[in-house]
Short mmCIF file of C-alpha atoms in Angstrom, two decimals:
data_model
loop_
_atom_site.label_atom_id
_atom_site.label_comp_id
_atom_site.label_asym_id
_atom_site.label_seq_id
_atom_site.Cartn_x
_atom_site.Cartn_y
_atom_site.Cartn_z
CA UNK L 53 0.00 0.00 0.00
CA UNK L 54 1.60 3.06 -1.02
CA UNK L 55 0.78 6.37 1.04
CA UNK L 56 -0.39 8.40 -1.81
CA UNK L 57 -3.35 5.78 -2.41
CA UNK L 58 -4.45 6.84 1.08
CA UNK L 59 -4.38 10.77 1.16
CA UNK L 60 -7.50 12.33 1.89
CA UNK L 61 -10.09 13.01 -0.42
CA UNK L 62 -11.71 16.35 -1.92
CA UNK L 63 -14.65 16.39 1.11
CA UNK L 64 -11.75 17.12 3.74
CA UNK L 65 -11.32 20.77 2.21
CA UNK L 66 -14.74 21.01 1.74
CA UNK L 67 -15.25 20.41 5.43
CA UNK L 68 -11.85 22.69 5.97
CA UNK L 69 -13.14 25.44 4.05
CA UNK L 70 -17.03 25.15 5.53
CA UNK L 71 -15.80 24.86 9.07
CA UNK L 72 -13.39 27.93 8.91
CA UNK L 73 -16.31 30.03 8.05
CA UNK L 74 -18.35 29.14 10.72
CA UNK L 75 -15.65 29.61 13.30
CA UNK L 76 -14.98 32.67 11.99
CA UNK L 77 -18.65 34.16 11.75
CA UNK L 78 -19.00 32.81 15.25
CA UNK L 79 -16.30 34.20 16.48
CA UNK L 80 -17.15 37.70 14.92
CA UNK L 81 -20.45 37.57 17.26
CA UNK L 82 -17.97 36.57 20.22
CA UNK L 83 -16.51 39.59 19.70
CA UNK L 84 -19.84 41.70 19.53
CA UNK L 85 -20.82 39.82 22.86
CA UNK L 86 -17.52 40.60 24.62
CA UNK L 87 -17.86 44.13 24.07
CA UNK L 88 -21.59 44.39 25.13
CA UNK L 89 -21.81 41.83 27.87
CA UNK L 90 -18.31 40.25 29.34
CA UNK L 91 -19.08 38.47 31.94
CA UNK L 92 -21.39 36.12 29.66
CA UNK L 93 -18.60 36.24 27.26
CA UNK L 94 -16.53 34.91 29.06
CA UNK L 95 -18.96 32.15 30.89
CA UNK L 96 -20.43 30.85 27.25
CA UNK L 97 -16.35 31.03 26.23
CA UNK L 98 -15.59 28.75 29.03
CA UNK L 99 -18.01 26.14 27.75
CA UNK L 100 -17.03 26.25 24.56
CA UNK L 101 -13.59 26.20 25.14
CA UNK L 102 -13.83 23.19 27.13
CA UNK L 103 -15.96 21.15 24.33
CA UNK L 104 -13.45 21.45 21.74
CA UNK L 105 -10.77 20.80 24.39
CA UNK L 106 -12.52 17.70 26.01
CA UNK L 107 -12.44 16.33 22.27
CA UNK L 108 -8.53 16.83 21.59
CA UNK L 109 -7.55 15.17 25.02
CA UNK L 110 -10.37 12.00 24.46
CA UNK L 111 -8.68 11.39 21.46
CA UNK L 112 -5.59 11.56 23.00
CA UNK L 113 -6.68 9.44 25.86
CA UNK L 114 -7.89 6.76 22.65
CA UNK L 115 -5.04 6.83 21.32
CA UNK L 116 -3.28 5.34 24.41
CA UNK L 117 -5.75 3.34 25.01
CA UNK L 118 -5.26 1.53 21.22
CA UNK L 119 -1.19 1.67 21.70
CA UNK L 120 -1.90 0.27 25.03
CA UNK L 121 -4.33 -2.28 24.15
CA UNK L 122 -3.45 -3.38 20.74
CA UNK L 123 -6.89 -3.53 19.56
CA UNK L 124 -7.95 -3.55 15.65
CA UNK L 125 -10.72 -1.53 16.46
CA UNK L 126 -8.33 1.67 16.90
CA UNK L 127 -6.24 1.59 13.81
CA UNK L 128 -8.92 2.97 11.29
CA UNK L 129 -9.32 5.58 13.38
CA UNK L 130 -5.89 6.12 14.40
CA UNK L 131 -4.71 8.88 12.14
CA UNK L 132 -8.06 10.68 12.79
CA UNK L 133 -7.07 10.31 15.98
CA UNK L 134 -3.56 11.61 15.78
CA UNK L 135 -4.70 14.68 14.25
CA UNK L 136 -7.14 15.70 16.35
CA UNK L 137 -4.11 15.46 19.09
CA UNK L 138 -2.12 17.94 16.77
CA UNK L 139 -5.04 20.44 17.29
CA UNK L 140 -3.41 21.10 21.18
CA UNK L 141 -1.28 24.48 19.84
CA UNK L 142 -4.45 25.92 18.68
CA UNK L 143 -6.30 25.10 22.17
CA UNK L 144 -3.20 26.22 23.91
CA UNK L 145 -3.97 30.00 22.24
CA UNK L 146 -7.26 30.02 22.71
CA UNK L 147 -6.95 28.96 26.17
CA UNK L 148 -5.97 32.82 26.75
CA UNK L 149 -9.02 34.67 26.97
CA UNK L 150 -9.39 32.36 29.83
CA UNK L 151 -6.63 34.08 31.23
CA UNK L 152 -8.18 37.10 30.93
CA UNK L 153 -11.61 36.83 32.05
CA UNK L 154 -10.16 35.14 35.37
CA UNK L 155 -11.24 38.09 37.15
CA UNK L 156 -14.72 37.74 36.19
CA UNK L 157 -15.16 33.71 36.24
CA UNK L 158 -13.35 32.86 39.48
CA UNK L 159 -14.88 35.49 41.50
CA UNK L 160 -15.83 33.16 44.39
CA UNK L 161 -11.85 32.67 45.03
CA UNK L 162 -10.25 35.58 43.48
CA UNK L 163 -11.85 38.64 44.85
CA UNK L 164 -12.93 39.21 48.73
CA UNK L 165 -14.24 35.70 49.46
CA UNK L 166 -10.87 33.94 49.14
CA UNK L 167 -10.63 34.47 53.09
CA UNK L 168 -13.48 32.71 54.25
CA UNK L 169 -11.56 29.55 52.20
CA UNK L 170 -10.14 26.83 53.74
CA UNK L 171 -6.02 27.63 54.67
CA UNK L 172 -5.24 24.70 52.04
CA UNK L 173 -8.00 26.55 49.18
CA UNK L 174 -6.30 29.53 49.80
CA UNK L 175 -2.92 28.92 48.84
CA UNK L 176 -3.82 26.18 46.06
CA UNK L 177 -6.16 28.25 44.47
CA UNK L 178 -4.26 31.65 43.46
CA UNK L 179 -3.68 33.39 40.18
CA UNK L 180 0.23 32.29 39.87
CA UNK L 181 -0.70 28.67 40.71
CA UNK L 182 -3.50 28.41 38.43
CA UNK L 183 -1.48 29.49 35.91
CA UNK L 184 1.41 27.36 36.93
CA UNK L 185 -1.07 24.36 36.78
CA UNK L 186 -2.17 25.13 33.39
CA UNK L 187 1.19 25.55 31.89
CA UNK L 188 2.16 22.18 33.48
CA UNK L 189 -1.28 20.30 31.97
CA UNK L 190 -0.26 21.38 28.69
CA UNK L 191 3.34 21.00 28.50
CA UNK L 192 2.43 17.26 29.58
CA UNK L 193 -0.46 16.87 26.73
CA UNK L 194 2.05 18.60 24.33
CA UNK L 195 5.23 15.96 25.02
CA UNK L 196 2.00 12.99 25.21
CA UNK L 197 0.96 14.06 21.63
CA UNK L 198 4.31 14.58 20.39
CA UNK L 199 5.91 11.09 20.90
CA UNK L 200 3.00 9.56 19.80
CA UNK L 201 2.68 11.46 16.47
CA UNK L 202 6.34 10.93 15.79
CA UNK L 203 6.69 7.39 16.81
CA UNK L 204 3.83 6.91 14.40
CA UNK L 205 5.12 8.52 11.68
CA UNK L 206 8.31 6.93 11.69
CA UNK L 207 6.90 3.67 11.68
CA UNK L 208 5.14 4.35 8.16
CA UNK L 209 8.93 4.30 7.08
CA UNK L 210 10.67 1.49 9.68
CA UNK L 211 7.40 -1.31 9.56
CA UNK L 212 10.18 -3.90 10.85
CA UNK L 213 11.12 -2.10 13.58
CA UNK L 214 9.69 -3.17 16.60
CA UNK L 215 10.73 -1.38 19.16
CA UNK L 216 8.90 1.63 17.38
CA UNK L 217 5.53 0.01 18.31
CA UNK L 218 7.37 -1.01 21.72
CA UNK L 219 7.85 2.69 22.32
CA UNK L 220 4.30 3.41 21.68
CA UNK L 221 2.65 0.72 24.37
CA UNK L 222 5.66 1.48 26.86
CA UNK L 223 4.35 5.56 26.40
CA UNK L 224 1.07 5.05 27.13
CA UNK L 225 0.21 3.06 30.36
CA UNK L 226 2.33 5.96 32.10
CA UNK L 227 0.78 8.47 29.58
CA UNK L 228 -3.29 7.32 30.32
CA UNK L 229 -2.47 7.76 33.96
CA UNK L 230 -0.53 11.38 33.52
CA UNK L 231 -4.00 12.00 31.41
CA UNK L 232 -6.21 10.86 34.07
CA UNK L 233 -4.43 13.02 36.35
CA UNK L 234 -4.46 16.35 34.51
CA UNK L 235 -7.69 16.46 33.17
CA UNK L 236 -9.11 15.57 36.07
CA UNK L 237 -6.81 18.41 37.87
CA UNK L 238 -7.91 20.88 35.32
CA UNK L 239 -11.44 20.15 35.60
CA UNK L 240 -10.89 21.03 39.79
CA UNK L 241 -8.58 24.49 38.97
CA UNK L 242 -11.39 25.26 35.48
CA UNK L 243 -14.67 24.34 36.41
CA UNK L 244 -15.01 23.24 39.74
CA UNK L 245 -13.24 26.23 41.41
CA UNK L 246 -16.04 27.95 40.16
CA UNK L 247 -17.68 27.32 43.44
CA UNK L 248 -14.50 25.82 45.65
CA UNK L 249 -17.17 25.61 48.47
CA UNK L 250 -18.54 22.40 46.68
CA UNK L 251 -16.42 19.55 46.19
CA UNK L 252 -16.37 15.89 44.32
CA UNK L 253 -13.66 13.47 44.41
CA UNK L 254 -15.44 11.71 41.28
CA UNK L 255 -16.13 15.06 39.41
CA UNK L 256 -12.74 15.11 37.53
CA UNK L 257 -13.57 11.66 36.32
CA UNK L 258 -16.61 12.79 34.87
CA UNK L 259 -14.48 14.96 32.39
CA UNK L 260 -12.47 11.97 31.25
CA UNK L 261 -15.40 9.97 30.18
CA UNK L 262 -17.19 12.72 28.86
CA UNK L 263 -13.92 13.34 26.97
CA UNK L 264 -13.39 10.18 25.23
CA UNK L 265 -17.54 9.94 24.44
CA UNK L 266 -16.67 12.90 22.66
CA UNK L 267 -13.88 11.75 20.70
CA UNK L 268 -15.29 8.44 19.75
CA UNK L 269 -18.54 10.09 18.43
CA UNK L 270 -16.39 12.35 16.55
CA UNK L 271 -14.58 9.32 15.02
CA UNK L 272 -17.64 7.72 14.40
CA UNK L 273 -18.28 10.51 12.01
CA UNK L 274 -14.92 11.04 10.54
CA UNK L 275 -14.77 7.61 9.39
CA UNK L 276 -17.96 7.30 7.82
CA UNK L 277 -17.61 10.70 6.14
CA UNK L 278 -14.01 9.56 4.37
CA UNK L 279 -16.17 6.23 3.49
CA UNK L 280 -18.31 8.12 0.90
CA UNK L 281 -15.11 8.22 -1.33
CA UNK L 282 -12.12 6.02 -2.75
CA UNK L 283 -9.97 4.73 -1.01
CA UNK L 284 -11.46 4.69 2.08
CA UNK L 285 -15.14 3.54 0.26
CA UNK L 286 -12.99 0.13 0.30
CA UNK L 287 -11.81 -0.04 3.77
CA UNK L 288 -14.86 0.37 5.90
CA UNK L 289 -17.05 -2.20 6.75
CA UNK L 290 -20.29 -2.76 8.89
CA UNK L 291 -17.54 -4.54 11.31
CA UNK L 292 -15.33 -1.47 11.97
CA UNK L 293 -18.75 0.48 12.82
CA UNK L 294 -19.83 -2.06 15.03
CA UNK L 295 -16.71 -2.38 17.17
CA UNK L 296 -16.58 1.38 17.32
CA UNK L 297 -20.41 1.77 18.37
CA UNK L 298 -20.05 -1.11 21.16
CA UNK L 299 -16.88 1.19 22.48
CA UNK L 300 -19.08 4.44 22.76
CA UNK L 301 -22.22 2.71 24.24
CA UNK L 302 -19.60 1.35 27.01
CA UNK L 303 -18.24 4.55 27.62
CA UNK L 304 -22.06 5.99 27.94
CA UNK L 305 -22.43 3.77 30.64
CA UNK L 306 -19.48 4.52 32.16
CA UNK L 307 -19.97 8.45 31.97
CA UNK L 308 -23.89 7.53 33.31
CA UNK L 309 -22.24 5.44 36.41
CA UNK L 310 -20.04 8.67 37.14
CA UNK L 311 -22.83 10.74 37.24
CA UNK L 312 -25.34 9.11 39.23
CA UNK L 313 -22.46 7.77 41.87
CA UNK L 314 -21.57 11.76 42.34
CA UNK L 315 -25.43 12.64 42.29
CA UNK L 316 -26.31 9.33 44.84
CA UNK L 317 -23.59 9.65 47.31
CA UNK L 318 -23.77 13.51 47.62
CA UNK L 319 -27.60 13.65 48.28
CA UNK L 320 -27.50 10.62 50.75
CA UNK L 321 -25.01 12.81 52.87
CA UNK L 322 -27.68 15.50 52.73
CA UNK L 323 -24.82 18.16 53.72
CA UNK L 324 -24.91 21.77 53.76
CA UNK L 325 -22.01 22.62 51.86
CA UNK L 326 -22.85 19.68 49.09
CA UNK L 327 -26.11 19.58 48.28
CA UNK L 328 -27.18 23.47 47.02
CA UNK L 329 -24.70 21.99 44.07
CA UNK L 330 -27.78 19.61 42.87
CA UNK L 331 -30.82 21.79 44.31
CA UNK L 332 -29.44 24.47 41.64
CA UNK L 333 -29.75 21.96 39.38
CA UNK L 334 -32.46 19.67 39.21
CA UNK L 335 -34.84 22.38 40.42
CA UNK L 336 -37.19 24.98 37.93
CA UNK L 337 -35.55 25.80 34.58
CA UNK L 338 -32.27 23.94 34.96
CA UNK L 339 -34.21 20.93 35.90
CA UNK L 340 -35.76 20.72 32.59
CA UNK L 341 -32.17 20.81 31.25
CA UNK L 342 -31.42 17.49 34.16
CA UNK L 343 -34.20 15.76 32.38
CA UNK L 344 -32.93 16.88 28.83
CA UNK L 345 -29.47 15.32 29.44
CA UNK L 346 -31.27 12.19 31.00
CA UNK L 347 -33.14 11.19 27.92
CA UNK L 348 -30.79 12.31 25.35
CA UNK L 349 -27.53 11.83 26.60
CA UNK L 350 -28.58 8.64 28.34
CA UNK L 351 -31.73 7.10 28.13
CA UNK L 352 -32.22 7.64 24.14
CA UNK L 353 -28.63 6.59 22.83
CA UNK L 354 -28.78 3.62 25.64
CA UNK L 355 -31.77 1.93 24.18
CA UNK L 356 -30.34 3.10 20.09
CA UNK L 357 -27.22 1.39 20.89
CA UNK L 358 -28.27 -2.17 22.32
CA UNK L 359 -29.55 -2.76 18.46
CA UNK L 360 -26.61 -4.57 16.34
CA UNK L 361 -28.23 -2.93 13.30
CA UNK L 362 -27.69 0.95 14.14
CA UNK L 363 -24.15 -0.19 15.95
CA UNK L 364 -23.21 -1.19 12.34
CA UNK L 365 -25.31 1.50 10.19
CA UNK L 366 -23.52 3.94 8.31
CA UNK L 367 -26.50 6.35 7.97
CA UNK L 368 -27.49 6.32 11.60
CA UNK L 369 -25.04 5.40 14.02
CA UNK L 370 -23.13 8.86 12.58
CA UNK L 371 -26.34 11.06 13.19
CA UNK L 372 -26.50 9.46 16.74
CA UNK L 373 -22.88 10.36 17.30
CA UNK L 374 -23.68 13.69 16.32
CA UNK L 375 -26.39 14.48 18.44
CA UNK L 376 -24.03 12.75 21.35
CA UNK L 377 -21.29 15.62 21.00
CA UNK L 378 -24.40 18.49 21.27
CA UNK L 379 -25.40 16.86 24.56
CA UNK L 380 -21.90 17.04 25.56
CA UNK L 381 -22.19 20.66 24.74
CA UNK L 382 -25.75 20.65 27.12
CA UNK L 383 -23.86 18.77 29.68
CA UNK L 384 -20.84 21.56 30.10
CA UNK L 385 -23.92 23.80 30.19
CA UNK L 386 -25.66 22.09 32.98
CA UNK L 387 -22.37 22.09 34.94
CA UNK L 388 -21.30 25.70 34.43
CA UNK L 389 -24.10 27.60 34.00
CA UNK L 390 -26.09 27.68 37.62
CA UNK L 391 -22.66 28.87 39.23
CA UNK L 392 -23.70 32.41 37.82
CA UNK L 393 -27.65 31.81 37.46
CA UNK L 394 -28.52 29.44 40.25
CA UNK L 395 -32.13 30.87 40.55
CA UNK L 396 -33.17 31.73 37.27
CA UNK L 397 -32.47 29.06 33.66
CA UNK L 398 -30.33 31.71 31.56
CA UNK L 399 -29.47 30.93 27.67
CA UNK L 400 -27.71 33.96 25.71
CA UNK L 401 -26.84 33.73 21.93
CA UNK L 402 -23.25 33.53 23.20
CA UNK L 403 -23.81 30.10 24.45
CA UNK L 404 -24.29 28.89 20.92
CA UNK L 405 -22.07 31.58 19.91
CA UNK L 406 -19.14 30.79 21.30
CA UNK L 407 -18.90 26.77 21.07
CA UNK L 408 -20.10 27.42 17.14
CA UNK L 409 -17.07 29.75 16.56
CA UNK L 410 -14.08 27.48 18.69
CA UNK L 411 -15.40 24.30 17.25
CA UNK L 412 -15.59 25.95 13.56
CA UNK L 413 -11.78 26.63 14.02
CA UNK L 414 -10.86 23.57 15.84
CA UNK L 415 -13.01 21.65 12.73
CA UNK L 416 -10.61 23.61 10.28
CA UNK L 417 -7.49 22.85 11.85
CA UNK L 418 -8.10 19.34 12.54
CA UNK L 419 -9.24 19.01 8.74
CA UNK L 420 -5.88 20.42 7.88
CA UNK L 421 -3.95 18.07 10.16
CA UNK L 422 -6.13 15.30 9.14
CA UNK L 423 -4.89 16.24 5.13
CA UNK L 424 -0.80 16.18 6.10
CA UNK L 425 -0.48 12.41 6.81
CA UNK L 426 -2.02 9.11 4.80
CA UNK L 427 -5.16 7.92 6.19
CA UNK L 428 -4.18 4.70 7.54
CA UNK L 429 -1.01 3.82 9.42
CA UNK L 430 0.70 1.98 6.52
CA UNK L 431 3.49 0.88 8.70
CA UNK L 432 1.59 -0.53 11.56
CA UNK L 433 2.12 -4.57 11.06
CA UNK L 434 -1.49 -5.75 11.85
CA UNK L 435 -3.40 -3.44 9.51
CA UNK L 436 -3.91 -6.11 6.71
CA UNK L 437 -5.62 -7.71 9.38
CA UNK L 438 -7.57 -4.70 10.82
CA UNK L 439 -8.57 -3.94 7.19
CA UNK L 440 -9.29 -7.43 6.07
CA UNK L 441 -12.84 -7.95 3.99
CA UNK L 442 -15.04 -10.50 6.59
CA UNK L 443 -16.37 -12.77 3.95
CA UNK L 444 -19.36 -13.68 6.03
#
């Protein structure tokens, strides 16, 4: 197989050139929005910040995972999933108006309330350390995603070497744990300082499954998309779908057991400082939102996925996957929005806004990443195997 046979096709700058525009025209209405109302600016930029990031690191996280595991089921997917990794120096810019709307997110812990903290809050959660923090997270996902892209690469060229692929499984037990770790430090210093008054021991968990939901749905859709033309046309079969599906309706469940372990144990203790977390939440307008996420994050794609037929359906299980990365827009929603309106459901155009304009750039970069490299890791020695026709 030579690599030119497996570049990708003409719908990858369509999808480039279609994406870019959105991003930008979103982005122009960020810019209206930060000028007329900040402090929403910078709460809807938040979310959609972390959406596009939560889909870089899952498919980081995959990646491991398929080093790790050796699995067929990854390498189809494995150069999608490379270049969504090499999306990380666009995150790491537009991680900055983070930066600067610090003052107006983290009030709770920045401004006069950070002395009725805990001693230990109060000197973990300052401005130098939270920055400090954040430059550590990424400077580990950038060396993760680095040795892992260039590993790969180099084994398009050395197929006999084995210590190449050697490399690879030795990099990512270590590097699933370091990922673990991080995101689920990030989601403490990003999203759950937002109120450091509540805590979760499971709640940066919740981020790492809701991560890697993301990225499988969005390699759900890659692969079918690149499917609808040569060469790929040839390479996908009802199998690959199938195998992928049954991987995102585990991960459901295991996002679903998160939730409702966090939700059970934390309304059994009934205490003071825990529960106004949930009552915000599952009460009046953001309640309808609870229910929302319950059937169609849940319930719906629970029920969708037990059937072999959609699993393996190259019309629907894509469409499903879709709506799956929306509710993991809704579900950053649910979690961030009550810590500024916990009486009162609030939606601003900035909410859609803001993920529409980061995703539309993160789209066009990884479409650009996803065009540098062949489509299939022609050096890895078990793709003729991965890619085999299943005569029955």
């Amino acid at each position: 197989m030579m690599a030119q046979n497996y570049s990708a096709p003409e719908s990858v700058n369509r999808l480039q050139q279609r994406a870019l525009t959105v991003g930008v025209l979103g982005l122009v209405l960020c810019v209206f929005g930060a000028f007329h109302d900040a402090d929403q600016f910078f709460r809807s930029y938040l979310i959609g910040y972390l959406l596009a990031l939560g889909v870089t690191l899952g498919c980081l996280g995959l990646l491991m995972l398929q080093h790790l595991t050796g699995g067929n089921w990854g390498i189809l997917i494995r150069r999608p999933l490379e270049a969504a990794t090499r999306t990380l120096p666009l995150l790491a810019i537009l991680f900055l108006p983070n930066v600067y709307g610090m003052s107006k997110l983290y009030i709770h812990w920045i401004g006069p309330e950070h002395e009725t903290l805990g001693e230990f809050q109060q000197r973990y959660l300052t401005i130098p350390n939270y920055l400090t923090r954040a430059a550590i997270y990424f400077a580990i996902w950038f060396v993760l995603m680095l040795l892992l892209n260039h590993w790969s690469k180099q084994q398009d060229t050395n197929s006999e070497d084995r210590m190449l692929r050697r490399r690879l499984q030795l990099l990512s037990g270590p590097g699933i744990v370091l990922y673990v770790f991080t995101v689920t430090f990030a989601a403490v210093d990003w999203v759950m300082s937002l109120s450091p008054h509540w805590v979760s021991t499971i709640y940066g968990f919740l981020f790492v499954a809701g991560q890697i939901i993301s990225a499988m749905s969005l390699m759900i859709i890659v692969v079918v998309m690149l499917a609808r033309t040569e060469p790929m046309s040839r390479v996908l079969q009802p199998r690959h779908l199938h195998d992928l599906g049954k991987l995102l309706f585990a991960f459901i469940l295991l996002w679903a057991y998160f939730s409702f372990s966090q939700l059970l144990i934390i309304w059994s203790g009934n205490l003071p400082e825990e529960i106004p977390f949930y009552r915000s939440r599952l009460y009046g307008g953001w309640g309808g939102v609870a229910v929302f996420l319950l059937l169609f994050h849940f319930a719906l794609p629970f029920f969708l996925l037990l059937s072999r037929d959609i699993k393996r359906s190259a019309k629907v299980l894509p469409v499903l996957a879709a709506a799956i990365i929306f509710m993991r827009g809704v579900d950053l929603y649910w979690m961030i929005g009550p810590e500024f309106s916990p009486k009162a459901f609030h939606l601003s155009y900035l909410d859609f806004a803001a993920p529409l304009g980061i995703g539309g750039l993160w789209l066009a970069w990884f479409a650009g990443q996803l065009k540098a490299r062949p489509l299939l890791p022609l050096g890895e020695p078990k793709l003729a195997e991965a890619i085999e026709h299943d005569e029955h």
